[in-house]
Tab-separated table of C-alpha atoms in Angstrom:
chain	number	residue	atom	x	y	z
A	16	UNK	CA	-19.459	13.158	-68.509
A	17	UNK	CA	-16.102	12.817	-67.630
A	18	UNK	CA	-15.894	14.183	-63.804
A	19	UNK	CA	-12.503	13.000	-62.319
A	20	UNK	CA	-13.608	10.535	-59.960
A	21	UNK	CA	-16.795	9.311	-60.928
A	22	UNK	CA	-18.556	6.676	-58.550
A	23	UNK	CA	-17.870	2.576	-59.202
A	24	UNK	CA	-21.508	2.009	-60.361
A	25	UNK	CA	-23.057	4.976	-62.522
A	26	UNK	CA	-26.796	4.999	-62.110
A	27	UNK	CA	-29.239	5.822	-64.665
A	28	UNK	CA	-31.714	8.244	-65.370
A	29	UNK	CA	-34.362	6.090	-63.957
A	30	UNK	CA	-32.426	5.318	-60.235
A	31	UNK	CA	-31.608	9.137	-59.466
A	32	UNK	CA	-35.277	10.075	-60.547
A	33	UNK	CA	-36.801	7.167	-58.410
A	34	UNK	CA	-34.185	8.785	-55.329
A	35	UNK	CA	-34.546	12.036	-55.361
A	36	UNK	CA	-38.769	11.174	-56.301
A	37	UNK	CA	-38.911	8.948	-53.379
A	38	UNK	CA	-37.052	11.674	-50.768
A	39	UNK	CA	-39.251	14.622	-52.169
A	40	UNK	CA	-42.298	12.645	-51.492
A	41	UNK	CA	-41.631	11.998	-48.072
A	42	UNK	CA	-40.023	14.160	-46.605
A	43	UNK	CA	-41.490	17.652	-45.111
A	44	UNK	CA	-39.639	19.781	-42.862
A	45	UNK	CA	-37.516	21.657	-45.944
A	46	UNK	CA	-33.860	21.767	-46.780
A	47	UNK	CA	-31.937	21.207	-43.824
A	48	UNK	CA	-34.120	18.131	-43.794
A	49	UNK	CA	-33.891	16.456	-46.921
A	50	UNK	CA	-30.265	17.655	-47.333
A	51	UNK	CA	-29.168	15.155	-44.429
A	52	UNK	CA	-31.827	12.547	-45.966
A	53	UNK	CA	-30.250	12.725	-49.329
A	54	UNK	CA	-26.734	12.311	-48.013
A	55	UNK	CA	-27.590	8.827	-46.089
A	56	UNK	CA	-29.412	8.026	-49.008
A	57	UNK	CA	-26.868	8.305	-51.543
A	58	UNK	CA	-23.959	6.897	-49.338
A	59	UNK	CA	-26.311	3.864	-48.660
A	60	UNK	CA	-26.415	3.253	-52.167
A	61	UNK	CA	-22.557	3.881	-52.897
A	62	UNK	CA	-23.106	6.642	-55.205
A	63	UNK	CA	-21.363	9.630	-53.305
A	64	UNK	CA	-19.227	9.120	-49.796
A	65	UNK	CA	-20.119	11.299	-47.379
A	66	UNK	CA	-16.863	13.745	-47.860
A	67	UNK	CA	-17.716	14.205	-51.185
A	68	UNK	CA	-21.202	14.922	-51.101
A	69	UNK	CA	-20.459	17.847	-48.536
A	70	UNK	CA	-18.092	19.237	-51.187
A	71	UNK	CA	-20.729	19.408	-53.633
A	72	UNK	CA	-23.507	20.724	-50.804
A	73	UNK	CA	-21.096	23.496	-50.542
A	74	UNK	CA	-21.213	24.004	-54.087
A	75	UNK	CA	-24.974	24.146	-54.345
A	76	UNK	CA	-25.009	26.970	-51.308
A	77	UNK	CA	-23.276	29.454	-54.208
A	78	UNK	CA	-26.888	29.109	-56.250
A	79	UNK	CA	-29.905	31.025	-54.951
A	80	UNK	CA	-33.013	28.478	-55.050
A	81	UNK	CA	-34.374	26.232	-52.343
A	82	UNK	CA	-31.359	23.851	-50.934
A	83	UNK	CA	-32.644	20.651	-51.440
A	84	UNK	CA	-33.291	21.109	-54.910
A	85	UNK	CA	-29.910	22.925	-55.767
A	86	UNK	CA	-28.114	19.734	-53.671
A	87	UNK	CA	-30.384	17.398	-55.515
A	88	UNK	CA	-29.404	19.354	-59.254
A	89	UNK	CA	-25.418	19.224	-57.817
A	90	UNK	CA	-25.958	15.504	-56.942
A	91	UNK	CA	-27.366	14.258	-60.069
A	92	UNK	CA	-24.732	15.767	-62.369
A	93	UNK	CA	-22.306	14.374	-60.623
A	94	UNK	CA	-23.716	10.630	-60.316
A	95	UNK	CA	-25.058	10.397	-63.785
A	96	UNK	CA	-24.533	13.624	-66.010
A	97	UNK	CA	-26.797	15.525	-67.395
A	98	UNK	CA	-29.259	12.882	-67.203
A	99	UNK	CA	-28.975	12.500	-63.839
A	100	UNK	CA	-29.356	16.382	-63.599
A	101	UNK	CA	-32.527	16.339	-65.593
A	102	UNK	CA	-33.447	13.033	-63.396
A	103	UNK	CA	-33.185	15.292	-60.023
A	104	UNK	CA	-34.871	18.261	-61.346
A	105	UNK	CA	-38.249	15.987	-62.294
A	106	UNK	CA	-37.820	13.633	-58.816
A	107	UNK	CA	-37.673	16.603	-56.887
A	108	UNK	CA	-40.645	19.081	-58.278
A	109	UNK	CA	-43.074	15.997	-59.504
A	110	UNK	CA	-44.433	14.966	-55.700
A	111	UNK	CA	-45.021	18.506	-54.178
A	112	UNK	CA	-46.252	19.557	-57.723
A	113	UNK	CA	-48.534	16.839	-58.266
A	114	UNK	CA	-50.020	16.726	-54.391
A	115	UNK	CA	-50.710	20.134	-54.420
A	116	UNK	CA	-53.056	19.700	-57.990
A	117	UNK	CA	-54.727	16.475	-56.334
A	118	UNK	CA	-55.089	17.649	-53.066
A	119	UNK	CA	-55.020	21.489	-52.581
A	120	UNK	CA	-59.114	21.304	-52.056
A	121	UNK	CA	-58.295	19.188	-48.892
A	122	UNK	CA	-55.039	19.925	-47.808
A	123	UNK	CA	-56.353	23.093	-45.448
A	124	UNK	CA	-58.721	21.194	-43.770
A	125	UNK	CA	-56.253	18.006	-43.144
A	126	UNK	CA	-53.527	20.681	-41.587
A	127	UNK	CA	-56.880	21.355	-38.746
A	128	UNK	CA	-56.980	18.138	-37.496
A	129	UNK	CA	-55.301	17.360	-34.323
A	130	UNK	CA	-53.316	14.082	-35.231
A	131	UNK	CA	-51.612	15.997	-37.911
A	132	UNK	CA	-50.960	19.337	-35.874
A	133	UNK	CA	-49.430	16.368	-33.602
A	134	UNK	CA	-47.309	15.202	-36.246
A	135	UNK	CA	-45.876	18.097	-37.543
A	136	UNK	CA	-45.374	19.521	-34.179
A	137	UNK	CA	-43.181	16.379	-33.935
A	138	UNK	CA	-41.627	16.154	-37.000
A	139	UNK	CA	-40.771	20.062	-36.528
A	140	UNK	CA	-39.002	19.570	-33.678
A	141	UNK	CA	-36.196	17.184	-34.695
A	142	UNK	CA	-35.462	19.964	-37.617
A	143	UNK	CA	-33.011	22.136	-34.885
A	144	UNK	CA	-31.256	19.001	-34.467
A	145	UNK	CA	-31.012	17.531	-37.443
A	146	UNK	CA	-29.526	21.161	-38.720
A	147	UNK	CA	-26.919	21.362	-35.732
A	148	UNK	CA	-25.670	17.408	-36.837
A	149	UNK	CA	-25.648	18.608	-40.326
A	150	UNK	CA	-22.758	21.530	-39.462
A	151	UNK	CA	-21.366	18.535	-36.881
A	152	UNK	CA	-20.879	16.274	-39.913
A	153	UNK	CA	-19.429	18.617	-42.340
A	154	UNK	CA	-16.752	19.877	-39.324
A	155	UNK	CA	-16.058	16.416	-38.694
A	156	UNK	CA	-15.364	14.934	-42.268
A	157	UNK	CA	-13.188	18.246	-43.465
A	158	UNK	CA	-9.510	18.442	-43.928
A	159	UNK	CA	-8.229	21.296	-41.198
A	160	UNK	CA	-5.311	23.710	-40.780
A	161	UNK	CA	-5.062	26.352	-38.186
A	162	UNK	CA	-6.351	28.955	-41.164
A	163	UNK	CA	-9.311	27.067	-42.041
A	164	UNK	CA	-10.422	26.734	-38.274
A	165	UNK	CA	-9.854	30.127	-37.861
A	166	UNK	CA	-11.702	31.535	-40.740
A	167	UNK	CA	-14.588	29.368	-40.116
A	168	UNK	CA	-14.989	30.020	-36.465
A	169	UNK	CA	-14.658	33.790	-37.650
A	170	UNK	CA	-17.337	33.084	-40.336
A	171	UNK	CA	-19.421	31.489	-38.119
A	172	UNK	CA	-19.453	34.752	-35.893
A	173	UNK	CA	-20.096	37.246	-38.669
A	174	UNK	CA	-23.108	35.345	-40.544
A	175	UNK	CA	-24.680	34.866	-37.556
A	176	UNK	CA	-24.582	38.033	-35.714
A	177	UNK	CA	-25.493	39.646	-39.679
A	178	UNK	CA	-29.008	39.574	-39.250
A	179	UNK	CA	-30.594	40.504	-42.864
A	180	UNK	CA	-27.298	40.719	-44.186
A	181	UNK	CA	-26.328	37.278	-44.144
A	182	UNK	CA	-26.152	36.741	-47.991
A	183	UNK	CA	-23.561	39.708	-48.661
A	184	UNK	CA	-21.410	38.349	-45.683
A	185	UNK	CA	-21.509	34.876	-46.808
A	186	UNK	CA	-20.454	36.162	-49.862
A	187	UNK	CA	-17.470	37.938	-48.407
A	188	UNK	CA	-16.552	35.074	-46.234
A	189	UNK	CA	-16.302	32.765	-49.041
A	190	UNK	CA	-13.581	35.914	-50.809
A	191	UNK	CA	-11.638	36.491	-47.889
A	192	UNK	CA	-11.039	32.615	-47.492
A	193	UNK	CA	-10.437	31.839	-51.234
A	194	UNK	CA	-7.888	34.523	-51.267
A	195	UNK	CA	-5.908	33.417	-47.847
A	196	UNK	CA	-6.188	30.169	-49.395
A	197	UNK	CA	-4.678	31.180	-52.299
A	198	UNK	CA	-2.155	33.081	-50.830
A	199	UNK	CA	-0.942	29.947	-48.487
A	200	UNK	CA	-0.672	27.435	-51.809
A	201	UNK	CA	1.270	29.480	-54.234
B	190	UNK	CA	-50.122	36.035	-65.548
B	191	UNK	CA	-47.125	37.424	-66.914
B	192	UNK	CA	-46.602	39.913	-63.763
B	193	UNK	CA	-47.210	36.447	-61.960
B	194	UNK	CA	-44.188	34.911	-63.844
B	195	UNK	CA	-41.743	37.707	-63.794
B	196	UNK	CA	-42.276	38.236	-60.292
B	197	UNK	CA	-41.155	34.552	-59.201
B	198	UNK	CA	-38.661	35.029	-61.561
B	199	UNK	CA	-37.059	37.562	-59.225
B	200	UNK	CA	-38.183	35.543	-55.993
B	201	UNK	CA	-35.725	32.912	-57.252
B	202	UNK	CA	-32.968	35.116	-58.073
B	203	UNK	CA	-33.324	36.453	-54.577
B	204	UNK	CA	-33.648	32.978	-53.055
B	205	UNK	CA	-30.506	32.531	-50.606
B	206	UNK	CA	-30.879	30.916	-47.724
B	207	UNK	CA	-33.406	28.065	-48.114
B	208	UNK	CA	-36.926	27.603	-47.072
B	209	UNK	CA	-38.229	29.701	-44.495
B	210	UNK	CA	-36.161	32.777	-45.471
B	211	UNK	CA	-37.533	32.529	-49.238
B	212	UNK	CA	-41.237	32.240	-47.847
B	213	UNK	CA	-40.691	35.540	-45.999
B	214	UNK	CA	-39.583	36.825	-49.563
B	215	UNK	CA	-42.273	35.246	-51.313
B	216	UNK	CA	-44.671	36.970	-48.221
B	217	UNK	CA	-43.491	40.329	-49.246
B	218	UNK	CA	-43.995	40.654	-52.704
B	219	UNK	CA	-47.092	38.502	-52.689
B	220	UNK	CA	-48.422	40.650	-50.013
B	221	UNK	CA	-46.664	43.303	-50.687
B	222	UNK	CA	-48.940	43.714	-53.807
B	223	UNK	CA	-51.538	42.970	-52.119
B	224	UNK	CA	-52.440	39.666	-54.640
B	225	UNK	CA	-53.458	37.866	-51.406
B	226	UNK	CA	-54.176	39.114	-47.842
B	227	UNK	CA	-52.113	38.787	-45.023
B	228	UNK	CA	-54.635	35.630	-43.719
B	229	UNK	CA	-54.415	34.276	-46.925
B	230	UNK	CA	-51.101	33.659	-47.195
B	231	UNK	CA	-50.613	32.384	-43.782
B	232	UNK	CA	-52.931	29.568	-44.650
B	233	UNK	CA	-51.522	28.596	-47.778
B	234	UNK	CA	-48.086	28.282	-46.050
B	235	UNK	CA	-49.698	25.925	-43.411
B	236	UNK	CA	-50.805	24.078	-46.784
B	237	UNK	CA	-47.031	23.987	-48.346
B	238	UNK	CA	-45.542	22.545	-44.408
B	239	UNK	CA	-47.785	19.387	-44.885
B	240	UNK	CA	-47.490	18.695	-48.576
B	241	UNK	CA	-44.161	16.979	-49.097
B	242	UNK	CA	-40.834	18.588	-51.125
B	243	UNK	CA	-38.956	21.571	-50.523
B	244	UNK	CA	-41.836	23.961	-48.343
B	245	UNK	CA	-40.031	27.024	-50.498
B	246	UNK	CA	-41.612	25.174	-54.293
B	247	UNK	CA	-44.910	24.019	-52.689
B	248	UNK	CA	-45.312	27.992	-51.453
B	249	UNK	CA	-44.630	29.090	-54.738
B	250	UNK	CA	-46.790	26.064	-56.532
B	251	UNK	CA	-50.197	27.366	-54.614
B	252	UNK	CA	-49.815	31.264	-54.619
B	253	UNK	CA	-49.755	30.757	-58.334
B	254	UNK	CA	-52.833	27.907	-57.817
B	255	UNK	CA	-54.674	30.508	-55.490
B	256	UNK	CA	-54.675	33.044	-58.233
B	257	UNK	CA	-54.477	31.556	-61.492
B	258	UNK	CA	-55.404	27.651	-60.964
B	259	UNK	CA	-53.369	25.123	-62.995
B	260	UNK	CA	-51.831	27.135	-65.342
B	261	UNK	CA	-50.491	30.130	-62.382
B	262	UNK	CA	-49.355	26.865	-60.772
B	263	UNK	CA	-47.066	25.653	-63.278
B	264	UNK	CA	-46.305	28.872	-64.099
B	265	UNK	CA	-44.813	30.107	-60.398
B	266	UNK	CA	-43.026	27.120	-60.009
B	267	UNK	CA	-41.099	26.868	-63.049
B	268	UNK	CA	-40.602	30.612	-62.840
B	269	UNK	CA	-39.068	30.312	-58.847
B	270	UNK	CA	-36.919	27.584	-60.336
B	271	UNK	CA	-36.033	29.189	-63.580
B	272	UNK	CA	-32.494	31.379	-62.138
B	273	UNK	CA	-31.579	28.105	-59.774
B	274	UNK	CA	-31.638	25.629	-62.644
B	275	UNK	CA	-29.889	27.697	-64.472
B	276	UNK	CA	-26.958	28.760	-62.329
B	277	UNK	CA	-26.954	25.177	-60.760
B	278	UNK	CA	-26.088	23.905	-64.614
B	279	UNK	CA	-23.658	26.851	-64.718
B	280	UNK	CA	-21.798	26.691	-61.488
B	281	UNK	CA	-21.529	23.085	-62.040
B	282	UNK	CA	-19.942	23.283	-65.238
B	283	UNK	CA	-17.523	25.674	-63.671
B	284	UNK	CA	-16.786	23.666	-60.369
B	285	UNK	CA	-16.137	20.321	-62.825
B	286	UNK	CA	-13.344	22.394	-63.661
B	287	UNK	CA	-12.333	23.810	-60.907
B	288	UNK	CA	-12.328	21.107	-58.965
B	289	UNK	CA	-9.016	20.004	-60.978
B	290	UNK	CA	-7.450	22.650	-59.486
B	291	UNK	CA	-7.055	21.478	-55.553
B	292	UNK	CA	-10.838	22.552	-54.523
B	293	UNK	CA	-9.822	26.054	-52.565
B	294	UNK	CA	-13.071	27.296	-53.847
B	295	UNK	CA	-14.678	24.559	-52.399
B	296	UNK	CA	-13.111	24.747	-49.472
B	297	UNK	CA	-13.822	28.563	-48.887
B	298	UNK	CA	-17.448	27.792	-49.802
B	299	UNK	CA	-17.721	25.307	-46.792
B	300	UNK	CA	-15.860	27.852	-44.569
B	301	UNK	CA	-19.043	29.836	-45.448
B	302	UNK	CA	-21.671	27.145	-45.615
B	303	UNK	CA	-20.673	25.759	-41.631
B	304	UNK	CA	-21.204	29.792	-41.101
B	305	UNK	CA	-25.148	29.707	-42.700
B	306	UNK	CA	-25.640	26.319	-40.765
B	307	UNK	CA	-24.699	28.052	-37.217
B	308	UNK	CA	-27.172	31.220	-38.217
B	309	UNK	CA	-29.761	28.698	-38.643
B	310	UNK	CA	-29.076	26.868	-35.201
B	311	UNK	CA	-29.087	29.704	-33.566
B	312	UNK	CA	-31.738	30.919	-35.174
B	313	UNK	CA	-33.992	27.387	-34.227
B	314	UNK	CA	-32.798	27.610	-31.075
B	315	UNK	CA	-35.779	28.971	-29.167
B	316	UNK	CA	-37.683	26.672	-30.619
B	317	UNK	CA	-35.724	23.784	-29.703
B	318	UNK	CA	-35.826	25.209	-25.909
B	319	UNK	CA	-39.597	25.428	-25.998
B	320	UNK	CA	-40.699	22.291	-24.138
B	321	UNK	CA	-39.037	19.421	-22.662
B	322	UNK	CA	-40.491	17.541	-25.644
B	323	UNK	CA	-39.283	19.358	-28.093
B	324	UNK	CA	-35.616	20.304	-26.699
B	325	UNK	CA	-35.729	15.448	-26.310
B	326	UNK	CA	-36.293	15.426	-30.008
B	327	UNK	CA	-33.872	18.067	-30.943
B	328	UNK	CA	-31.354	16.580	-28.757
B	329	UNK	CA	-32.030	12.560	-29.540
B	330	UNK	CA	-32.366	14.021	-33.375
B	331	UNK	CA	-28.747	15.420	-33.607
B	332	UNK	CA	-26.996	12.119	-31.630
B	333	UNK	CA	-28.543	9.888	-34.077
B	334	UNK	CA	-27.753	11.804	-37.048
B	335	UNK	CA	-24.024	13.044	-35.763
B	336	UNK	CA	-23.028	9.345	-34.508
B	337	UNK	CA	-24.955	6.930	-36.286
B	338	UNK	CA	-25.314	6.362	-40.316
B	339	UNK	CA	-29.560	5.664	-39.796
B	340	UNK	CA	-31.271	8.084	-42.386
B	341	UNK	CA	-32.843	10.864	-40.595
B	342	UNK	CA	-36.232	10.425	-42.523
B	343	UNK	CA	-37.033	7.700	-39.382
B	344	UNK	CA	-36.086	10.348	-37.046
B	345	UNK	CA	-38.877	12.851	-38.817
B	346	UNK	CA	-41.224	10.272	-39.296
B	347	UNK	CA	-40.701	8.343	-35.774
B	348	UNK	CA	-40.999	11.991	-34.349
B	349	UNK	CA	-44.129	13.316	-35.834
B	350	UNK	CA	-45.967	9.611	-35.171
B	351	UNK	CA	-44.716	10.371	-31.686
B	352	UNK	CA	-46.367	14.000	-31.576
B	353	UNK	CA	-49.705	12.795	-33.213
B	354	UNK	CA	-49.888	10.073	-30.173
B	355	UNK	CA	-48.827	13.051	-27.521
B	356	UNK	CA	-52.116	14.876	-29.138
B	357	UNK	CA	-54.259	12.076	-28.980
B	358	UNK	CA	-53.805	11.103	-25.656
B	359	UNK	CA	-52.863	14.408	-24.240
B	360	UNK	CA	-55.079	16.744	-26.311
């Protein structure tokens, strides 16, 4: 691999497996969960700073699939290569994969007892917040001018008055800014 | 089985928009076809919230258990994965690249991303609003994770331990 600015210490196939293995087994609540849990994770162990990894979070929001696996796949690559890639993919379908096989028989009467509707009642409700920080952090650590600002807050508007249309008008957010952009740097 | 694979195939070409919005795809053809019931379904996803990982995979991982055991198992999850993998390798060949070239991409992709992230929040928002407990954790959730570097996993953890307690004293 030879991405521009790899990190100082280059982890193996072994340390991003035992990561992303390690998140995936822990963590329930789905993507904009683990995506914030991956990001202190990583930063923690000086892999990725936090600019960096929203860059490549970004990235990952192009491919269709379930977010913390496409951040995981985005993340890997660029820590380690395709090894780390390959490293991500297992860490991050092993746990669910192999719970599900052990436990499936169980699992549906576990979700009926009270202590664990408690639990996820709790766990659920820190998801709103932890998704609100998640935009907070990525507004906070980006490089603005007076374009950006304004096609973001405009972006922000469309998408989330689009209803079941959200995907096409992501799409054409991402155009209309790539072009102005363009436009402003050439 | 093969119907089984080719239609996960297409869940996961279809899959913007993370978890909960590629259940409700996953919901429609499933149901849709009438492979499991309405009842059926809605179990299984209380299943996939408790078992760990992304809740879109372990959805995927028993509707192909529920019909075909281990082998519809392995086969709907690779298949939902299939078109990300793929693209993921792809795209990130490309934005290598690309990235060599000042990151405007990039940049219009966040201009877009910040956009999904709002849909979402106002989309949980309800929810959040729904008790004085659970517009606390919401609130105390997005402080700690906006102003402080702790990993969020104590806030979900911490949180849930906090609910169980709230049930067992409470009922």
């Amino acid at each position: 691999m030879t991405d521009t600015d790899s990190p100082d210490r280059k982890p193996g196939f072994l340390d991003v497996f035992g990561v992303f293995f390690g998140i995936s087994a822990v963590t329930i609540g789905g993507g904009y969960v683990m995506v914030p849990v991956i990001q202190r994770t990583i930063e923690k162990r000086g892999w990725l700073d936090e600019a960096s990894f929203y860059d490549l979070f970004a990235t990952a929001q192009s491919v269709p699939g379930p977010l913390a696996l496409n951040t995981a796949l985005f993340v890997g690559r660029r820590v380690a290569g395709p090894r780390g890639f390959a490293a991500a993919f297992l860490g991050i379908m092993l746990p669910p994969f192999a719970s599900i096989l052990v436990l499936a028989s169980v699992l549906g009467a576990i979700g009926e007892w009270p202590a664990v509707r408690g639990f996820l009642e709790g766990a659920f409700a820190v998801v709103p917040g932890l998704t609100a920080a998640l935009a907070f952090n990525m507004i906070k650590k980006r490089r603005w001018t007076v374009l950006r600002a304004a096609m973001t807050m405009a972006g922000a508007v469309a998408i989330t008055l689009s209803g079941s249309w959200a995907v096409p008008v992501f799409f054409a957010v991402v155009a209309v800014s790539w072009l102005m952009e363009r436009r402003r740097t050439c | 089985m093969l119907s089984l694979a080719l239609v996960f195939l297409k869940i996961g070409v279809a899959a913007y928009g993370g978890g909960w919005t590629i259940v409700g795809i996953i919901r429609t053809e499933i149901v849709g076809r009438a492979w499991l019931s309405a009842d059926e379904f809605a179990r299984l996803i209380a299943v996939a919230q408790i078992t760990p990982g992304p809740v879109a995979l372990n959805a995927a991982t028993l509707v192909g258990f529920k019909l075909h055991g281990l082998a519809g198992a392995a086969i709907a999850t690779l298949s939902v994965v299939a078109a990300p993998v793929a693209l993921s390798a792809l795209v990130g060949l490309i934005a290598a690249k690309a990235s060599k070239r000042g990151g405007r991409l990039t940049e219009a992709l966040k201009t877009g991303t910040i956009g999904l992230i709002s849909m979402t929040v106002w989309a949980f928002a309800p929810s959040a609003a729904s008790s004085y407990m659970s517009a606390g954790l919401a609130a105390l959730a997005f402080v700690v994770s906006a102003f402080t570097k702790i990993n969020p996993l104590w806030l979900i953890l911490g949180a849930g331990a906090l609910g169980a307690a709230a049930r067992a004293f409470f009922g």
